[in-house]
Amino acid sequence: MTTEAAAEQARSRPQWGRALRTSGTLIGFLAIIIFFTINIPGTFLSLPNWLNISQQVSMLGVVAFTMTIVMVMGDFDLSVGSMASLAGIIAALLFRDSQPVLAGVIVALAVGLLGGLFNGILVSYIGIMPFVATLGTLTMFNGLAFLLSGGETIFGRDIPADFSSFARGGIPIGSVGERTLLFPNLTIVALIVLALVWLLLEQTTLGRRLYAIGGNAEAARLGGVRVRLLRLIAFMLTGVGAALGGLMYASRVASANPTQGAGLMLDAIAAVFLGMTMSEEGEPHVLGTLVGVLILGVLDNGLTQMRVDSYVREILIGAIIVAAVTSSSLAKRGR
Amino acid sequence: MRRSAVIAISLCIVMALFGAAVMAQDAPTVAVITPYLAQPGTQFIVEGFQAAADEKGWNVNVIDTAGDVAAVISRIEDMVNQGVDAIVINVDPAQVAAGLQVAADAGIPVFGMDAGSDPLLVTNVTSNGYAMAAETATYVADRINCTGRVVMFVFDPYPPVQKRGIIADAIFANCPDVEVIDRITPDVNDGGIADSRAQMEAVLAANPDAGSISAVWAAWDQPALGALQAIEAAGREDEGIVIVGIDANPQALDAVAAGGNFEATVAQDFSGIGAATADAMERMFSGETISQSVIYVPTVLVTQANVADMLDN
């Protein structure tokens, strides 16, 4: 063997290893898709089903994509679920008060921004651990949602048709039989948020600085990064994302309930974690989060269609998350 | 990497086993989707449906979305995509209209079980609020021989309870010697018991003579319980004031069993609602058109005579 060839081999081996380490989750995702395609022939791989899935995960997607922004810095936001509920309640109360749809949506998003600002001040300027700070605000936002709504579900005539029909609508892209196939509005919103977060994190100086904070906040600060301000901004963006997710949810169910966003938080964090297993450095990247969101959505969709018991479904989804993270950390230890 | 492959493969095997266990046969496949399976009433309804469907040899898939209403829409979409023969929901149809529309477009029938009426449902199987009110109002009229002074607790802003009130109005109006001395709408923000008690205390104070109040008719159990507390606190439990409620909640059943003033309430037949849904579905499968948009399942008046059976259940 020539020295050149040996050097070539030395170069290529770690690249192979790297590819294997980071693609385990993706391979798992493909395995899941193949498995469902075989077991649910005809329907699983159809375009209508994938449009369904895209719409079903759109709310989780928006919350998880924006959650990625704070998790890049190694922070968390546990308050996103109750912020989503609160945003829905605020919009619905304004609708009940005969305010226009746009006004309700803008005020609800502003509340998301303010909630994120509050989280950001607690974490970044007062210095409370994000876990504790956002656990506190989770409870506060939740209480506020209950207080404002009187614990009731706001629905029926209070919710304008313009608002609820948004989640049912889409852009016509063809037809299956007599049914018109729509590219759902909710999916479009999620894709726009995905694009914006991707641009922010991967293509701007701000994004690179957020990753620098996640790598070593102290070094970033000494390197001239305005750590406090950036953390504050990141939490505000996550807050707006949570509020937007909550509005999408409220539009989909044509109602607002003070607890309806509660399930989004853990799923969003799980999606980001699943995505992190796909990065060499174990950093969150928004495209990884997208795969995480799709894994959760596809499992829900496929296992439902296979008529797996809902409780067994939960156990399986949990087990798959644990398996993905385990295999990724085992592979990394073995390098 | 090899480890993760092993994990992936073993998961696939596990899932395949589940798949094999649940797939198969040509009998109708029905999905029951609810966010409320953790609630006792819903559990009885779903079990009633499942038992009836098992007898008919259907495949039933019960899906609990654990409180998540948007997930009900998602699961309806999945089931439509899967081409099930029918879907049953136990959730306000207005909140899942997006899913009902998808099912309607695909021609898959959706039934409501104690869900609320909706043009997109084949039918909704539930209890008759008018009939429940008639049971307790008649009980009161009979007990006081169509003579005396009655206090009513109503709640007209909420349609399912409003319809109970107007039936009681009609029955009492049909007794010339019954005078409704107060028609109270309690504040329900605290659950309905505390404010009803305060309101009843005021009525007792305004009618201090023994025998000046013959009965309390409440449109649901909480105000009846509040009235009971007020009467006991005022030491007037021996005046023979008859109290009735509706819904047969556990506290009300205990009060009826205790044998005090709280004499009667009405229990919905939850498992009967499930079974009646399966029966209606069977009629539809055999080609019949279901013309009733609501199907009512008889309720049971609970008194001292049968309260023990209710508590056993």
XYZ file of C-alpha atoms in Angstrom:
648
model
C 0.000 0.000 0.000
C 1.374 3.390 -0.919
C 1.530 6.079 1.702
C -0.970 8.053 -0.357
C -3.500 5.244 -0.273
C -2.968 4.776 3.454
C -3.563 8.454 4.037
C -6.673 8.275 1.880
C -7.963 5.357 3.916
C -7.227 7.152 7.164
C -9.186 10.129 5.908
C -12.141 8.144 4.714
C -12.552 5.887 7.723
C -13.579 8.600 10.182
C -15.913 9.988 7.547
C -17.664 6.647 7.307
C -17.842 6.460 11.075
C -19.234 9.955 11.201
C -21.906 9.169 8.663
C -22.954 6.070 10.586
C -23.014 7.873 13.920
C -25.189 10.686 12.683
C -27.501 8.799 10.369
C -28.799 6.190 12.830
C -31.964 8.180 13.488
C -32.517 8.822 9.804
C -32.082 5.097 9.071
C -34.557 4.386 11.879
C -37.003 6.856 10.338
C -36.682 5.192 6.936
C -37.132 1.783 8.596
C -40.354 3.031 10.203
C -41.612 4.293 6.838
C -40.753 0.997 5.114
C -42.407 -0.931 7.927
C -45.657 1.045 7.640
C -45.569 0.923 3.845
C -45.506 -2.885 4.024
C -48.056 -3.187 6.820
C -50.498 -0.544 5.613
C -50.358 -1.143 1.884
C -52.025 1.342 -0.398
C -52.874 4.034 2.070
C -49.755 4.800 4.104
C -47.529 5.963 1.272
C -50.326 7.827 -0.513
C -50.158 11.581 -1.082
C -53.391 12.289 0.858
C -51.963 10.497 3.889
C -48.743 12.502 3.797
C -50.686 15.735 3.421
C -52.648 14.570 6.474
C -49.489 13.909 8.422
C -48.026 17.272 7.443
C -51.156 18.986 8.726
C -51.294 16.893 11.889
C -47.703 17.747 12.864
C -47.845 21.391 11.769
C -48.666 22.752 15.244
C -46.056 20.613 16.958
C -43.646 21.576 14.181
C -43.977 25.316 14.744
C -43.483 24.912 18.498
C -40.553 22.497 18.073
C -38.798 24.573 15.394
C -38.846 27.656 17.589
C -37.979 25.567 20.669
C -34.808 24.626 18.767
C -33.688 28.275 18.992
C -33.383 28.217 22.783
C -32.101 24.637 22.858
C -29.227 25.677 20.592
C -27.956 27.665 23.579
C -28.446 24.679 25.867
C -31.599 26.254 27.367
C -35.162 24.956 27.632
C -38.586 26.514 27.537
C -41.091 24.437 29.464
C -43.779 27.119 29.189
C -44.523 26.687 25.459
C -47.544 24.426 26.000
C -49.318 26.743 28.404
C -48.354 29.731 26.234
C -50.030 27.961 23.300
C -53.207 27.513 25.361
C -53.078 31.108 26.598
C -52.679 32.493 23.070
C -55.724 30.517 21.899
C -57.795 31.763 24.831
C -56.788 35.394 24.284
C -57.648 35.281 20.588
C -60.974 33.558 21.325
C -61.909 36.115 23.985
C -61.210 38.938 21.533
C -63.321 37.151 18.902
C -66.126 36.802 21.444
C -65.800 40.554 21.947
C -66.449 40.960 18.185
C -62.884 42.015 17.392
C -61.651 41.238 13.866
C -59.715 38.008 13.301
C -56.510 39.850 12.472
C -56.652 41.813 15.737
C -57.141 38.644 17.773
C -54.230 36.950 16.042
C -51.885 39.928 16.430
C -52.701 40.432 20.120
C -52.235 36.710 20.811
C -48.849 36.731 19.080
C -47.888 39.859 21.029
C -48.761 38.039 24.244
C -46.441 35.239 23.094
C -43.689 37.786 22.533
C -44.262 39.326 25.976
C -44.315 35.911 27.661
C -41.039 35.085 25.921
C -39.619 38.436 27.003
C -40.569 37.622 30.588
C -38.922 34.178 30.328
C -35.860 35.790 28.768
C -35.528 38.386 31.547
C -35.807 35.678 34.220
C -33.232 33.435 32.559
C -30.821 35.885 31.072
C -30.871 39.000 33.256
C -31.937 37.608 36.636
C -30.014 34.402 36.048
C -32.573 31.789 37.068
C -32.021 28.329 35.576
C -34.266 27.987 32.506
C -35.790 24.786 33.876
C -36.948 26.524 37.053
C -37.855 29.860 35.461
C -39.975 28.364 32.704
C -41.532 25.829 35.083
C -42.723 28.856 37.035
C -44.020 30.675 33.968
C -45.646 27.443 32.734
C -47.795 27.533 35.862
C -48.390 31.283 35.579
C -49.499 31.164 31.926
C -51.654 28.168 32.703
C -53.322 29.958 35.610
C -53.833 33.038 33.460
C -55.494 30.980 30.726
C -57.867 29.491 33.300
C -58.537 32.866 34.894
C -59.318 34.650 31.624
C -61.563 31.872 30.306
C -63.203 31.066 33.622
C -62.072 27.494 33.001
C -64.465 27.152 30.073
C -63.996 26.074 26.496
C -64.775 28.976 24.158
C -66.420 27.606 21.027
C -69.359 27.768 18.665
C -70.551 31.145 17.456
C -67.816 32.911 19.434
C -65.216 31.607 17.000
C -65.554 33.345 13.610
C -65.742 31.117 10.542
C -62.868 33.045 8.946
C -60.623 31.820 11.747
C -61.688 28.185 11.909
C -61.913 27.723 8.147
C -58.227 28.644 7.818
C -57.193 25.303 9.324
C -59.567 23.448 7.007
C -58.413 25.227 3.883
C -55.454 24.950 1.597
C -54.208 25.374 -1.919
C -55.813 22.937 -4.373
C -53.126 20.748 -5.962
C -55.199 18.125 -7.723
C -57.883 15.620 -7.032
C -58.339 12.013 -5.979
C -61.621 10.681 -7.309
C -64.160 13.359 -6.514
C -62.165 14.818 -3.656
C -60.059 17.886 -4.217
C -56.613 17.491 -2.762
C -55.525 20.524 -0.726
C -52.058 21.504 0.324
C -53.104 22.491 3.862
C -52.732 26.076 5.070
C -51.400 24.806 8.406
C -48.625 22.959 6.581
C -47.733 26.125 4.687
C -47.466 28.086 7.946
C -45.217 25.392 9.434
C -42.988 25.382 6.346
C -42.625 29.172 6.495
C -41.628 28.999 10.170
C -39.197 26.171 9.337
C -37.594 28.291 6.616
C -37.319 31.343 8.859
C -35.761 29.410 11.746
C -33.372 27.655 9.356
C -32.282 31.009 7.882
C -31.844 32.477 11.342
C -29.865 29.599 12.841
C -27.815 28.433 9.875
C -27.347 31.522 7.722
C -26.966 34.529 10.011
C -24.380 35.851 12.432
C -27.047 35.801 15.125
C -27.482 32.058 14.606
C -23.740 31.378 14.732
C -23.541 33.371 17.970
C -26.378 31.335 19.486
C -24.429 28.149 18.693
C -21.331 29.780 20.209
C -23.279 30.426 23.419
C -24.397 26.807 23.420
C -20.784 25.655 22.983
C -19.374 27.790 25.759
C -21.299 30.807 27.020
C -18.324 32.223 28.904
C -16.018 31.977 25.910
C -18.714 33.549 23.751
C -19.074 36.423 26.191
C -15.314 36.982 26.310
C -15.336 36.838 22.523
C -17.634 39.860 22.453
C -21.007 38.112 22.011
C -23.812 39.907 23.828
C -24.941 36.741 25.539
C -27.721 38.258 27.656
C -29.400 40.116 24.832
C -29.216 37.137 22.481
C -30.701 34.780 25.066
C -33.495 37.278 25.626
C -34.201 37.443 21.882
C -34.134 33.645 21.597
C -36.721 33.232 24.357
C -38.927 35.873 22.733
C -38.851 33.987 19.423
C -39.738 30.740 21.200
C -42.634 32.542 22.903
C -43.995 33.810 19.586
C -43.654 30.329 18.091
C -45.593 28.837 21.002
C -48.359 31.425 20.560
C -48.516 30.759 16.821
C -48.731 27.007 17.470
C -51.566 27.674 19.915
C -53.455 29.772 17.361
C -53.087 27.024 14.751
C -54.441 24.529 17.280
C -57.383 26.802 18.141
C -58.168 27.231 14.456
C -58.053 23.478 13.894
C -60.472 22.679 16.723
C -62.518 25.880 16.182
C -62.381 26.464 19.913
C -60.077 27.444 22.746
C -59.635 25.583 25.983
C -57.237 26.589 28.788
C -55.373 23.262 28.661
C -55.382 22.384 24.986
C -51.715 23.144 24.287
C -50.411 21.140 27.246
C -49.268 18.154 25.192
C -47.098 20.234 22.866
C -44.245 20.907 25.291
C -42.925 17.399 25.887
C -43.402 16.408 22.253
C -41.509 19.497 21.110
C -38.588 18.753 23.410
C -38.625 15.090 22.322
C -38.543 16.177 18.668
C -35.528 18.420 19.258
C -33.743 15.602 21.118
C -34.441 13.166 18.287
C -32.986 15.749 15.923
C -29.901 16.202 18.102
C -28.976 12.539 17.632
C -28.393 13.382 13.962
C -25.727 15.978 14.585
C -22.047 15.124 15.007
C -21.643 17.540 17.896
C -24.986 16.666 19.483
C -26.232 20.179 18.733
C -29.844 20.863 17.801
C -30.400 21.803 14.177
C -33.803 22.747 12.886
C -33.730 20.238 10.018
C -32.973 17.529 12.593
C -35.944 18.793 14.598
C -38.042 18.434 11.458
C -37.077 14.745 11.246
C -37.906 14.396 14.951
C -41.336 15.962 14.431
C -41.998 13.726 11.436
C -40.960 10.596 13.357
C -43.482 11.423 16.107
C -46.219 12.283 13.588
C -45.608 9.261 11.364
C -45.645 6.908 14.360
C -48.952 8.363 15.562
C -50.446 8.143 12.083
C -49.124 4.686 11.201
C -49.764 2.991 14.526
C -53.320 4.403 14.553
C -53.921 2.994 11.084
C -52.527 -0.357 12.199
C -55.040 -0.207 15.051
C -52.439 -0.487 17.754
C -53.960 0.300 21.153
C -53.491 3.972 22.071
C -51.695 3.171 25.300
C -49.377 0.673 23.625
C -48.773 3.359 21.012
C -47.540 5.733 23.702
C -45.194 3.118 25.131
C -43.788 2.366 21.666
C -43.229 6.034 20.860
C -41.431 6.551 24.174
C -39.333 3.437 23.583
C -38.349 4.600 20.115
C -37.193 7.977 21.449
C -35.114 6.230 24.107
C -33.728 3.774 21.515
C -32.714 6.587 19.158
C -30.928 8.562 21.832
C -29.336 5.396 23.259
C -28.002 4.179 19.934
C -26.613 7.597 19.142
C -24.804 7.915 22.463
C -23.505 4.332 22.283
C -22.181 4.984 18.798
C -20.489 8.162 19.949
C -18.887 6.460 22.927
C -17.550 3.743 20.642
C -15.708 6.078 18.290
C -24.230 1.494 14.668
C -24.676 -2.273 14.751
C -26.398 -1.839 18.096
C -28.829 0.684 16.731
C -29.581 -1.617 13.818
C -30.348 -4.393 16.305
C -32.644 -2.054 18.216
C -34.388 -0.947 15.042
C -34.894 -4.530 13.869
C -36.196 -5.723 17.219
C -38.627 -2.811 17.348
C -39.845 -3.736 13.883
C -40.425 -7.320 15.049
C -42.343 -6.145 18.109
C -44.460 -3.864 15.951
C -45.041 -6.609 13.392
C -46.354 -8.872 16.152
C -48.775 -6.180 17.241
C -49.732 -5.729 13.634
C -50.416 -9.430 13.158
C -52.485 -9.531 16.314
C -54.774 -6.708 15.303
C -55.038 -7.112 11.541
C -57.244 -9.682 9.745
C -60.844 -10.694 8.919
C -63.682 -9.129 6.912
C -66.068 -8.092 9.685
C -66.818 -4.358 9.913
C -64.093 -2.273 11.464
C -65.192 0.547 13.721
C -63.014 3.184 15.361
C -64.112 4.787 18.629
C -62.293 8.076 19.186
C -62.536 10.120 22.370
C -60.352 12.485 24.357
C -62.181 11.627 27.578
C -61.638 7.901 28.189
C -60.264 8.650 31.649
C -63.681 9.928 32.768
C -65.923 7.298 34.385
C -69.054 8.150 32.328
C -67.136 7.871 29.068
C -65.553 4.616 30.165
C -68.961 3.034 30.771
C -70.217 4.310 27.416
C -67.221 2.919 25.512
C -67.341 -0.399 27.368
C -71.046 -0.674 26.577
C -70.331 -0.071 22.897
C -67.445 -2.524 22.870
C -69.441 -5.299 24.532
C -72.267 -4.910 22.004
C -69.840 -4.738 19.081
C -67.960 -7.835 20.289
C -71.229 -9.748 20.265
C -71.815 -8.673 16.690
C -68.290 -9.802 15.805
C -66.982 -6.386 14.762
C -63.410 -5.178 15.043
C -63.357 -2.236 17.406
C -60.420 0.102 17.749
C -60.688 2.408 20.758
C -58.482 5.471 20.503
C -57.992 7.743 23.499
C -56.258 11.024 22.737
C -55.886 11.824 26.443
C -57.641 15.187 26.454
C -56.211 16.369 23.126
C -59.113 17.489 20.923
C -56.949 18.337 17.885
C -55.611 14.788 18.019
C -59.204 13.549 17.665
C -59.298 15.309 14.285
C -55.940 13.761 13.337
C -57.113 10.284 14.326
C -60.382 10.746 12.381
C -58.276 11.637 9.330
C -56.121 8.532 9.866
C -59.174 6.302 10.207
C -60.781 7.782 7.081
C -57.552 7.181 5.232
C -57.521 3.617 6.507
C -61.055 3.174 5.177
C -62.802 1.959 8.338
C -66.505 1.154 8.004
C -67.649 3.630 10.638
C -66.324 6.024 13.256
C -67.767 6.801 16.680
C -66.887 9.999 18.517
C -67.461 11.092 22.082
C -66.556 14.763 21.915
C -68.344 18.004 20.989
C -68.819 17.666 17.208
C -68.383 21.426 16.714
C -64.792 21.131 17.918
C -63.898 18.323 15.508
C -65.872 19.623 12.519
C -62.674 19.605 10.442
C -62.415 15.843 10.908
C -66.134 15.231 10.380
C -65.926 17.045 7.043
C -63.057 14.786 5.938
C -65.101 11.714 6.886
C -68.187 13.069 5.099
C -66.164 13.743 1.943
C -64.925 10.162 2.012
C -68.426 8.814 2.666
C -67.521 7.260 6.019
C -70.380 7.487 8.555
C -69.675 9.042 11.956
C -71.857 8.372 15.007
C -71.965 10.464 18.158
C -72.096 8.861 21.579
C -73.296 11.478 24.049
C -71.584 13.962 21.750
C -74.075 16.660 20.720
C -76.073 16.918 17.514
C -74.466 17.853 14.272
C -75.617 17.574 10.655
C -72.376 15.709 9.884
C -73.263 12.912 12.320
C -75.479 9.997 11.268
C -77.057 10.272 14.685
C -76.164 11.141 18.246
C -77.073 8.665 20.973
C -77.606 10.275 24.347
C -80.011 10.772 27.255
C -83.170 12.846 26.957
C -82.846 15.991 29.066
C -86.587 16.650 28.824
C -87.386 13.171 30.085
C -84.924 13.395 32.971
C -86.534 16.631 34.161
C -90.005 15.115 33.797
C -88.969 12.212 36.037
C -87.874 14.402 38.942
C -90.547 17.103 38.567
C -93.249 14.415 38.526
C -91.642 12.837 41.575
C -91.903 16.167 43.416
C -95.485 16.819 42.298
C -96.545 13.351 43.445
C -94.718 13.573 46.779
C -96.363 16.867 47.719
C -99.760 15.895 46.235
C -99.623 18.730 43.725
C -99.870 21.177 46.607
C -97.271 23.468 48.158
C -94.483 25.962 47.629
C -91.530 24.945 45.485
C -88.043 26.422 44.990
C -86.424 25.816 41.598
C -82.725 25.912 40.707
C -82.217 26.351 36.976
C -79.511 27.421 34.560
C -80.979 28.805 31.358
C -77.720 30.022 29.721
C -76.672 26.389 29.120
C -79.078 24.764 26.609
C -78.877 21.151 27.918
C -79.879 22.388 31.388
C -82.332 25.011 30.125
C -84.505 22.296 28.574
C -84.743 20.586 31.952
C -86.059 23.777 33.558
C -88.901 24.373 31.109
C -90.244 20.846 31.608
C -90.335 21.312 35.370
C -92.041 24.704 34.808
C -94.765 22.972 32.786
C -95.353 20.196 35.303
C -95.574 22.569 38.264
C -97.827 24.930 36.260
C -100.156 21.996 35.698
C -100.685 21.706 39.485
C -102.957 24.643 40.377
C -101.985 24.435 44.051
C -98.236 24.483 43.491
C -96.615 27.879 43.829
C -93.050 28.335 42.580
C -91.760 30.828 45.150
C -88.316 31.254 43.609
C -86.618 30.342 40.333
C -82.907 30.713 41.111
C -79.952 30.722 38.678
C -76.933 30.004 40.886
C -73.416 31.227 40.148
C -71.652 28.089 38.924
C -68.053 29.339 38.927
C -67.350 27.589 42.226
C -68.875 24.327 41.032
C -72.433 25.305 41.921
C -72.754 23.982 45.475
C -71.538 26.959 47.523
C -73.584 29.663 45.807
C -76.699 27.475 45.756
C -76.313 26.973 49.476
C -76.070 30.735 50.038
C -79.130 31.357 47.848
C -81.103 28.651 49.660
C -80.124 30.159 53.016
C -81.679 33.425 51.838
C -84.874 31.628 50.787
C -85.045 29.851 54.171
C -84.604 33.168 55.968
C -87.383 34.725 53.906
C -89.706 31.775 54.637
C -89.100 31.054 58.315
C -92.278 29.090 59.099
C -92.161 25.315 59.205
C -93.966 23.942 56.184
C -93.623 27.151 54.190
C -91.308 25.383 51.742
C -92.495 22.031 50.395
C -89.796 21.075 47.887
C -86.603 22.038 46.057
C -86.367 21.044 42.405
C -82.819 21.387 41.000
C -81.904 21.014 37.339
C -78.710 19.211 38.309
C -77.211 17.718 41.466
C -74.923 20.495 42.706
C -77.658 23.034 43.606
C -79.659 20.228 45.225
C -76.628 19.417 47.385
C -76.199 23.104 48.244
C -79.877 23.337 49.219
C -79.526 20.224 51.365
C -76.566 21.767 53.197
C -78.505 24.988 53.805
C -81.553 23.134 55.129
C -79.442 20.967 57.453
C -77.417 23.961 58.659
C -80.636 25.817 59.456
C -81.855 22.832 61.463
C -84.931 22.491 59.239
C -84.312 18.955 57.980
C -87.397 17.615 59.775
C -89.916 19.835 57.978
C -90.294 17.307 55.179
C -88.784 19.477 52.445
C -88.324 17.207 49.398
C -85.117 17.785 47.393
C -84.416 16.321 43.944
C -81.453 16.630 41.563
C -80.399 15.218 38.192
C -77.230 13.359 37.009
C -76.716 10.955 39.929
C -73.204 12.137 40.722
C -71.499 10.177 43.538
C -72.176 12.841 46.170
C -75.863 12.913 45.238
C -76.101 9.110 45.387
C -74.593 9.205 48.884
C -77.127 11.851 49.904
C -80.033 9.783 48.557
C -78.671 6.674 50.291
C -78.385 8.575 53.578
C -82.162 8.873 53.583
C -82.433 12.612 54.304
C -84.254 15.346 52.418
C -82.424 14.593 49.154
C -84.848 11.964 47.911
C -84.249 11.474 44.205
C -81.949 12.034 41.253
C -81.720 10.639 37.713
C -78.966 8.382 36.391
C -78.037 8.193 32.724
C -77.621 4.676 31.380
C -74.086 5.085 30.088
C -73.454 1.515 28.987
C -76.925 1.570 27.410
C -75.861 4.572 25.321
C -72.871 2.560 24.059
C -75.030 -0.476 23.263
C -77.707 1.627 21.528
C -75.014 3.223 19.356
C -73.879 -0.228 18.232
C -77.491 -1.195 17.498
C -78.078 1.923 15.393
C -74.844 1.222 13.535
C -75.923 -2.350 12.848
C -79.168 -1.048 11.351
C -77.168 1.262 9.106
C -74.781 -1.542 8.062
C -77.806 -3.631 7.043
C -78.902 -0.875 4.682
C -81.419 0.995 6.794
C -81.403 4.799 6.760
C -81.221 6.279 10.239
C -83.698 9.142 10.160
C -83.482 10.169 13.816
C -80.735 12.749 14.279
C -80.786 11.974 17.995
C -81.534 8.621 19.632
C -82.483 8.743 23.297
C -81.664 6.031 25.788
C -83.994 5.806 28.796
C -82.693 7.087 32.120
C -83.273 5.706 35.603
C -84.883 7.552 38.518
C -82.770 6.878 41.601
C -84.507 6.829 44.979
C -84.004 5.024 48.283
C -85.510 1.972 46.595
C -82.730 1.431 44.061
C -79.836 3.609 45.194
C -77.961 0.591 46.577
C -77.776 -0.955 43.082
C -76.448 2.318 41.696
C -73.750 2.543 44.345
C -72.733 -1.066 43.608
C -72.125 -0.100 39.983
